[in-house]
């Protein structure tokens, strides 16, 4: 076992037993997180590597959240603390619990009856994290704000018929309904939501087969992967899901480190409807619910072709019992069209080289929505990160005669509101070693004048981002801005510092007012780029406990120290935002929306590192 391998079933079981026996928690306590307490770089280098578990528990009787570290070998709690004011994430079981709590209260049953709904089994209530809106009676309580739907006739879409204007407010600690927010009856929209038709399927699709007669080009040893000079380790935890460790590239017989750790560390989806109870709708899927706990087992359907290698991981339930997810991570190779080409028109000689990429991915189903997180490794040294968003766009009911002011009409009587998807990716960098520096590059045009007679003068200007406050940056369309993490020690054959460039892709700025309650809790989304000096506990950009948190934690808090970012251990953070107005074509299930960005080598190599990729097929000339 490697020290960065995710916890196995027996380790999870042992960690839970040690906490139960030694923490003093009572029988109402449940396990929010049991995950690997990752060894530090120093511990990894020293080779003394005890297995430790990070454990977070919620004790319902006292409405308190605790966390600590379990030393698995010595079967003891290495640390344990109450975290004042913190609310643990809402786990999958608590989600189900909230549904039951609302349905067992006559006030809610009556509100359904007013709408002609009597079959409680057909109703789905999702108790969403309540956020922090300064509403009386919520502070310090464990509150969830419910959204409700009726399942469609075909039984394949539990979100098929939204119940308008009805929101049960649930106290998850007291296990009781606080109140019902009822903003007036709206008729149930017609049933248009069947997702898996059996009839009328197209019949003109012929087989398209990917064959790899000699097998894949990757090698796997446990969770370690080697492919086309790349090295990477696959990791997992119940909060972030897929984590990549120790990303490096073999170059001239040496393994050159690039990233120590990479993950999608937090995300939020704020919705833009200010009316009724809709303003409360925002989802920190990582920090409030846990992406990793909700990964699909790709046994049940994987979208990949070719030779696929799956990795199993182990999550856990709220009792602390292991909850294995078979085939949670998918890895395969993909043909990716042309890598490079040159034709010598004088001699007629040409070389065309095809690109292939290694794809490491996992897919999370969280309520109505589905997120795929895809990591790509290319033969030219590029690393790609892509989010694939699919599933059912959040449906709400539209009152008769109402126009969909805050969203798009997707089906008769069904509106899906404007929203944004905002992801924060964390990259613990080590470009050619731990001493890295951060800079920004802008393409700047020069004013016309004696030195620029023809008005064409422009330069790519690189400036250091010397400290954490200076390194909070937005994209700039006019200057094609990008960011770089460079080695402070190593130079390429041209005398330039070896570096990786963070190349933004599709992105936008938040629609939220910067002082809005959700914005204060998700300040990360207001800057596309952040860089911090590495600190062991600084993993999550909205803090460790965003559930019902008033805000200000994470990146905005850490960076007030304004640590220098020259020749140090750098963590780079990239925010990927996109705005979304669902269309009729997104109903009842949305074709994938893609959003991506890349890390590209910039002077990391002396020349095109893919010059040695052999040409595909017959070479002409
Ligand atoms: Ni969306």
mmCIF file of C-alpha atoms in Angstrom, residues 72-318:
data_model
loop_
_atom_site.group_PDB
_atom_site.id
_atom_site.type_symbol
_atom_site.label_atom_id
_atom_site.label_comp_id
_atom_site.label_asym_id
_atom_site.label_seq_id
_atom_site.Cartn_x
_atom_site.Cartn_y
_atom_site.Cartn_z
ATOM 1 C CA UNK A 72 -4.741 3.713 12.810
ATOM 2 C CA UNK A 73 -1.592 1.732 13.669
ATOM 3 C CA UNK A 74 -1.666 2.744 17.322
ATOM 4 C CA UNK A 75 -5.455 2.485 17.478
ATOM 5 C CA UNK A 76 -5.831 5.853 19.155
ATOM 6 C CA UNK A 77 -7.213 9.324 18.655
ATOM 7 C CA UNK A 78 -4.233 11.553 17.885
ATOM 8 C CA UNK A 79 -6.453 14.630 18.220
ATOM 9 C CA UNK A 80 -10.131 15.410 18.798
ATOM 10 C CA UNK A 81 -11.918 18.730 19.066
ATOM 11 C CA UNK A 82 -15.327 20.335 19.084
ATOM 12 C CA UNK A 83 -15.529 22.928 16.298
ATOM 13 C CA UNK A 84 -17.662 25.742 17.719
ATOM 14 C CA UNK A 85 -20.379 26.993 15.388
ATOM 15 C CA UNK A 86 -19.595 24.447 12.669
ATOM 16 C CA UNK A 87 -22.325 22.433 10.970
ATOM 17 C CA UNK A 88 -21.230 19.158 9.394
ATOM 18 C CA UNK A 89 -22.163 18.464 5.792
ATOM 19 C CA UNK A 90 -25.615 17.086 5.033
ATOM 20 C CA UNK A 91 -24.991 13.440 4.221
ATOM 21 C CA UNK A 92 -27.091 11.231 1.915
ATOM 22 C CA UNK A 93 -28.925 9.618 4.857
ATOM 23 C CA UNK A 94 -29.818 12.993 6.326
ATOM 24 C CA UNK A 95 -31.188 13.977 2.918
ATOM 25 C CA UNK A 96 -33.553 11.002 3.112
ATOM 26 C CA UNK A 97 -34.300 11.775 6.730
ATOM 27 C CA UNK A 98 -35.446 15.300 5.833
ATOM 28 C CA UNK A 99 -37.919 13.878 3.325
ATOM 29 C CA UNK A 100 -39.443 11.642 6.036
ATOM 30 C CA UNK A 101 -39.561 14.412 8.655
ATOM 31 C CA UNK A 102 -41.581 16.711 6.385
ATOM 32 C CA UNK A 103 -43.970 13.976 5.250
ATOM 33 C CA UNK A 104 -44.738 12.945 8.830
ATOM 34 C CA UNK A 105 -45.972 16.444 9.759
ATOM 35 C CA UNK A 106 -49.680 17.227 9.259
ATOM 36 C CA UNK A 107 -48.944 20.848 8.297
ATOM 37 C CA UNK A 108 -46.967 19.690 5.291
ATOM 38 C CA UNK A 109 -49.474 16.960 4.390
ATOM 39 C CA UNK A 110 -52.207 19.604 4.455
ATOM 40 C CA UNK A 111 -50.209 21.920 2.184
ATOM 41 C CA UNK A 112 -49.892 19.041 -0.293
ATOM 42 C CA UNK A 113 -53.622 18.289 -0.031
ATOM 43 C CA UNK A 114 -54.377 21.930 -0.915
ATOM 44 C CA UNK A 115 -52.601 21.159 -4.185
ATOM 45 C CA UNK A 116 -54.545 17.936 -4.741
ATOM 46 C CA UNK A 117 -51.531 15.768 -3.866
ATOM 47 C CA UNK A 118 -52.373 12.862 -1.555
ATOM 48 C CA UNK A 119 -49.937 10.148 -2.610
ATOM 49 C CA UNK A 120 -46.969 10.919 -0.357
ATOM 50 C CA UNK A 121 -44.825 8.219 -1.969
ATOM 51 C CA UNK A 122 -44.896 10.100 -5.254
ATOM 52 C CA UNK A 123 -43.488 13.224 -3.575
ATOM 53 C CA UNK A 124 -39.773 13.965 -3.343
ATOM 54 C CA UNK A 125 -38.554 16.499 -0.788
ATOM 55 C CA UNK A 126 -34.944 17.566 -0.944
ATOM 56 C CA UNK A 127 -33.715 19.232 2.238
ATOM 57 C CA UNK A 128 -31.107 21.635 0.876
ATOM 58 C CA UNK A 129 -28.551 23.295 3.104
ATOM 59 C CA UNK A 130 -30.220 26.469 4.346
ATOM 60 C CA UNK A 131 -27.335 28.838 3.723
ATOM 61 C CA UNK A 132 -26.919 31.877 5.928
ATOM 62 C CA UNK A 133 -29.383 34.673 5.243
ATOM 63 C CA UNK A 134 -29.612 36.197 8.707
ATOM 64 C CA UNK A 135 -33.084 34.740 9.231
ATOM 65 C CA UNK A 136 -34.294 34.729 12.838
ATOM 66 C CA UNK A 137 -34.208 31.397 14.646
ATOM 67 C CA UNK A 138 -31.822 29.703 12.220
ATOM 68 C CA UNK A 139 -28.418 30.620 13.617
ATOM 69 C CA UNK A 140 -26.951 27.762 15.596
ATOM 70 C CA UNK A 141 -29.717 25.378 14.510
ATOM 71 C CA UNK A 142 -29.319 22.669 11.889
ATOM 72 C CA UNK A 143 -31.757 23.895 9.292
ATOM 73 C CA UNK A 144 -32.600 22.564 5.854
ATOM 74 C CA UNK A 145 -34.806 24.294 3.303
ATOM 75 C CA UNK A 146 -36.942 21.900 1.266
ATOM 76 C CA UNK A 147 -37.805 21.822 -2.428
ATOM 77 C CA UNK A 148 -40.563 19.470 -3.615
ATOM 78 C CA UNK A 149 -41.559 17.517 -6.710
ATOM 79 C CA UNK A 150 -44.007 14.816 -7.778
ATOM 80 C CA UNK A 151 -42.654 11.859 -9.742
ATOM 81 C CA UNK A 152 -43.800 11.517 -13.369
ATOM 82 C CA UNK A 153 -46.206 8.767 -14.505
ATOM 83 C CA UNK A 154 -43.468 6.653 -16.081
ATOM 84 C CA UNK A 155 -41.721 6.613 -12.713
ATOM 85 C CA UNK A 156 -38.346 7.559 -14.185
ATOM 86 C CA UNK A 157 -38.152 11.212 -13.179
ATOM 87 C CA UNK A 158 -38.681 12.117 -9.541
ATOM 88 C CA UNK A 159 -38.179 15.788 -10.463
ATOM 89 C CA UNK A 160 -40.728 15.548 -13.277
ATOM 90 C CA UNK A 161 -43.503 17.708 -11.834
ATOM 91 C CA UNK A 162 -42.338 20.535 -9.592
ATOM 92 C CA UNK A 163 -44.583 21.585 -6.704
ATOM 93 C CA UNK A 164 -44.615 25.365 -6.887
ATOM 94 C CA UNK A 165 -44.187 27.723 -3.950
ATOM 95 C CA UNK A 166 -43.930 25.012 -1.294
ATOM 96 C CA UNK A 167 -40.918 24.759 0.997
ATOM 97 C CA UNK A 168 -40.843 22.754 4.227
ATOM 98 C CA UNK A 169 -38.293 24.175 6.666
ATOM 99 C CA UNK A 170 -36.736 21.332 8.607
ATOM 100 C CA UNK A 171 -34.685 21.200 11.805
ATOM 101 C CA UNK A 172 -32.432 18.205 11.130
ATOM 102 C CA UNK A 173 -31.090 18.114 14.701
ATOM 103 C CA UNK A 174 -34.486 18.157 16.442
ATOM 104 C CA UNK A 175 -35.900 16.037 13.587
ATOM 105 C CA UNK A 176 -38.950 18.233 13.263
ATOM 106 C CA UNK A 177 -40.662 20.512 10.805
ATOM 107 C CA UNK A 178 -40.069 24.133 11.802
ATOM 108 C CA UNK A 179 -42.686 25.558 9.457
ATOM 109 C CA UNK A 180 -44.040 25.358 5.942
ATOM 110 C CA UNK A 181 -43.219 28.251 3.632
ATOM 111 C CA UNK A 182 -46.230 28.308 1.325
ATOM 112 C CA UNK A 183 -46.280 31.153 -1.175
ATOM 113 C CA UNK A 184 -49.559 30.115 -2.821
ATOM 114 C CA UNK A 185 -50.910 27.206 -4.806
ATOM 115 C CA UNK A 186 -49.678 26.665 -8.371
ATOM 116 C CA UNK A 187 -51.206 23.771 -10.328
ATOM 117 C CA UNK A 188 -48.894 20.820 -10.990
ATOM 118 C CA UNK A 189 -47.422 21.161 -14.486
ATOM 119 C CA UNK A 190 -48.407 18.502 -17.032
ATOM 120 C CA UNK A 191 -46.303 15.367 -17.185
ATOM 121 C CA UNK A 192 -43.650 15.848 -19.885
ATOM 122 C CA UNK A 193 -40.748 14.348 -18.030
ATOM 123 C CA UNK A 194 -40.185 10.765 -19.221
ATOM 124 C CA UNK A 195 -36.436 10.255 -19.534
ATOM 125 C CA UNK A 196 -35.999 6.712 -20.824
ATOM 126 C CA UNK A 197 -38.259 6.156 -23.834
ATOM 127 C CA UNK A 198 -38.458 2.586 -25.109
ATOM 128 C CA UNK A 199 -40.201 3.389 -28.357
ATOM 129 C CA UNK A 200 -39.216 5.536 -31.292
ATOM 130 C CA UNK A 201 -35.488 5.067 -30.721
ATOM 131 C CA UNK A 202 -33.339 5.743 -33.795
ATOM 132 C CA UNK A 203 -32.413 2.677 -35.763
ATOM 133 C CA UNK A 204 -29.759 4.073 -38.104
ATOM 134 C CA UNK A 205 -26.751 3.947 -35.761
ATOM 135 C CA UNK A 206 -24.166 1.392 -36.894
ATOM 136 C CA UNK A 207 -21.447 0.080 -34.568
ATOM 137 C CA UNK A 208 -18.419 2.276 -33.930
ATOM 138 C CA UNK A 209 -15.794 0.173 -32.247
ATOM 139 C CA UNK A 210 -12.529 1.219 -30.663
ATOM 140 C CA UNK A 211 -10.111 -1.688 -30.567
ATOM 141 C CA UNK A 212 -6.742 -1.815 -28.877
ATOM 142 C CA UNK A 213 -5.472 -5.212 -30.034
ATOM 143 C CA UNK A 214 -2.251 -4.922 -28.036
ATOM 144 C CA UNK A 215 -3.965 -3.483 -24.981
ATOM 145 C CA UNK A 216 -3.677 0.010 -23.553
ATOM 146 C CA UNK A 217 -0.431 2.018 -23.389
ATOM 147 C CA UNK A 218 -0.723 2.643 -19.659
ATOM 148 C CA UNK A 219 0.673 0.664 -16.744
ATOM 149 C CA UNK A 220 -1.058 0.508 -13.396
ATOM 150 C CA UNK A 221 0.351 -0.468 -10.024
ATOM 151 C CA UNK A 222 -2.277 -0.113 -7.304
ATOM 152 C CA UNK A 223 -3.391 3.527 -7.612
ATOM 153 C CA UNK A 224 -0.237 4.568 -9.500
ATOM 154 C CA UNK A 225 -0.451 5.192 -13.233
ATOM 155 C CA UNK A 226 2.273 5.518 -15.861
ATOM 156 C CA UNK A 227 1.395 6.602 -19.397
ATOM 157 C CA UNK A 228 3.400 8.237 -22.205
ATOM 158 C CA UNK A 229 6.016 9.694 -19.813
ATOM 159 C CA UNK A 230 3.305 10.864 -17.416
ATOM 160 C CA UNK A 231 3.140 9.626 -13.844
ATOM 161 C CA UNK A 232 0.135 10.235 -11.622
ATOM 162 C CA UNK A 233 -1.485 8.665 -8.553
ATOM 163 C CA UNK A 234 -5.224 8.367 -8.153
ATOM 164 C CA UNK A 235 -6.702 9.369 -4.799
ATOM 165 C CA UNK A 236 -10.152 9.804 -3.341
ATOM 166 C CA UNK A 237 -12.041 11.260 -0.421
ATOM 167 C CA UNK A 238 -15.748 11.564 0.346
ATOM 168 C CA UNK A 239 -15.674 15.347 0.087
ATOM 169 C CA UNK A 240 -13.807 16.109 -3.145
ATOM 170 C CA UNK A 241 -14.187 12.740 -4.846
ATOM 171 C CA UNK A 242 -11.379 12.156 -7.326
ATOM 172 C CA UNK A 243 -8.012 13.595 -6.264
ATOM 173 C CA UNK A 244 -4.784 13.350 -8.258
ATOM 174 C CA UNK A 245 -1.423 13.119 -6.506
ATOM 175 C CA UNK A 246 2.201 13.395 -7.562
ATOM 176 C CA UNK A 247 1.726 14.435 -11.175
ATOM 177 C CA UNK A 248 5.081 14.317 -12.957
ATOM 178 C CA UNK A 249 6.691 13.802 -16.326
ATOM 179 C CA UNK A 250 9.590 11.523 -17.221
ATOM 180 C CA UNK A 251 12.112 13.516 -19.203
ATOM 181 C CA UNK A 252 15.516 12.208 -20.222
ATOM 182 C CA UNK A 253 15.451 9.503 -17.580
ATOM 183 C CA UNK A 254 14.410 11.864 -14.780
ATOM 184 C CA UNK A 255 10.977 12.225 -13.204
ATOM 185 C CA UNK A 256 10.170 15.941 -13.135
ATOM 186 C CA UNK A 257 7.465 16.922 -10.623
ATOM 187 C CA UNK A 258 4.713 19.322 -11.711
ATOM 188 C CA UNK A 259 1.886 19.087 -9.176
ATOM 189 C CA UNK A 260 1.871 17.543 -5.749
ATOM 190 C CA UNK A 261 -1.920 17.371 -5.583
ATOM 191 C CA UNK A 262 -4.860 18.468 -7.753
ATOM 192 C CA UNK A 263 -8.589 18.447 -7.007
ATOM 193 C CA UNK A 264 -11.909 20.197 -7.490
ATOM 194 C CA UNK A 265 -11.930 21.655 -3.983
ATOM 195 C CA UNK A 266 -15.283 23.489 -3.805
ATOM 196 C CA UNK A 267 -18.170 24.516 -5.968
ATOM 197 C CA UNK A 268 -21.327 26.519 -5.656
ATOM 198 C CA UNK A 269 -24.403 26.887 -7.838
ATOM 199 C CA UNK A 270 -26.296 30.080 -6.970
ATOM 200 C CA UNK A 271 -29.729 30.545 -8.576
ATOM 201 C CA UNK A 272 -30.911 33.977 -9.571
ATOM 202 C CA UNK A 273 -34.620 33.944 -8.674
ATOM 203 C CA UNK A 274 -35.249 36.367 -5.771
ATOM 204 C CA UNK A 275 -38.919 35.429 -5.225
ATOM 205 C CA UNK A 276 -40.665 33.320 -2.577
ATOM 206 C CA UNK A 277 -38.303 30.715 -1.183
ATOM 207 C CA UNK A 278 -36.232 30.519 -4.370
ATOM 208 C CA UNK A 279 -33.600 33.020 -3.226
ATOM 209 C CA UNK A 280 -32.308 30.359 -0.830
ATOM 210 C CA UNK A 281 -31.345 28.041 -3.615
ATOM 211 C CA UNK A 282 -27.582 27.594 -3.851
ATOM 212 C CA UNK A 283 -25.548 24.441 -3.574
ATOM 213 C CA UNK A 284 -21.997 24.024 -2.330
ATOM 214 C CA UNK A 285 -22.018 20.451 -3.602
ATOM 215 C CA UNK A 286 -18.535 19.685 -2.275
ATOM 216 C CA UNK A 287 -18.559 21.392 1.119
ATOM 217 C CA UNK A 288 -22.266 21.042 1.969
ATOM 218 C CA UNK A 289 -22.983 17.552 0.623
ATOM 219 C CA UNK A 290 -19.792 15.784 -0.547
ATOM 220 C CA UNK A 291 -19.027 14.909 -4.156
ATOM 221 C CA UNK A 292 -17.098 11.762 -3.243
ATOM 222 C CA UNK A 293 -19.912 10.205 -1.243
ATOM 223 C CA UNK A 294 -22.147 10.496 -4.313
ATOM 224 C CA UNK A 295 -19.915 9.125 -7.073
ATOM 225 C CA UNK A 296 -21.616 6.833 -9.571
ATOM 226 C CA UNK A 297 -20.506 3.254 -9.725
ATOM 227 C CA UNK A 298 -19.657 3.133 -13.412
ATOM 228 C CA UNK A 299 -20.607 -0.534 -13.446
ATOM 229 C CA UNK A 300 -24.073 0.870 -14.012
ATOM 230 C CA UNK A 301 -23.163 2.633 -17.201
ATOM 231 C CA UNK A 302 -19.986 4.288 -18.387
ATOM 232 C CA UNK A 303 -19.745 6.541 -21.394
ATOM 233 C CA UNK A 304 -16.255 5.462 -22.369
ATOM 234 C CA UNK A 305 -15.064 3.366 -25.290
ATOM 235 C CA UNK A 306 -11.969 1.212 -25.706
ATOM 236 C CA UNK A 307 -9.871 -0.510 -23.089
ATOM 237 C CA UNK A 308 -11.076 0.841 -19.758
ATOM 238 C CA UNK A 309 -9.381 0.451 -16.404
ATOM 239 C CA UNK A 310 -11.595 1.140 -13.411
ATOM 240 C CA UNK A 311 -10.541 1.972 -9.873
ATOM 241 C CA UNK A 312 -12.693 1.097 -6.881
ATOM 242 C CA UNK A 313 -12.886 3.440 -3.900
ATOM 243 C CA UNK A 314 -14.471 3.153 -0.497
ATOM 244 C CA UNK A 315 -16.815 5.768 0.935
ATOM 245 C CA UNK A 316 -18.787 5.210 4.133
ATOM 246 C CA UNK A 317 -22.300 5.579 5.468
ATOM 247 C CA UNK A 318 -23.272 7.693 8.458
#
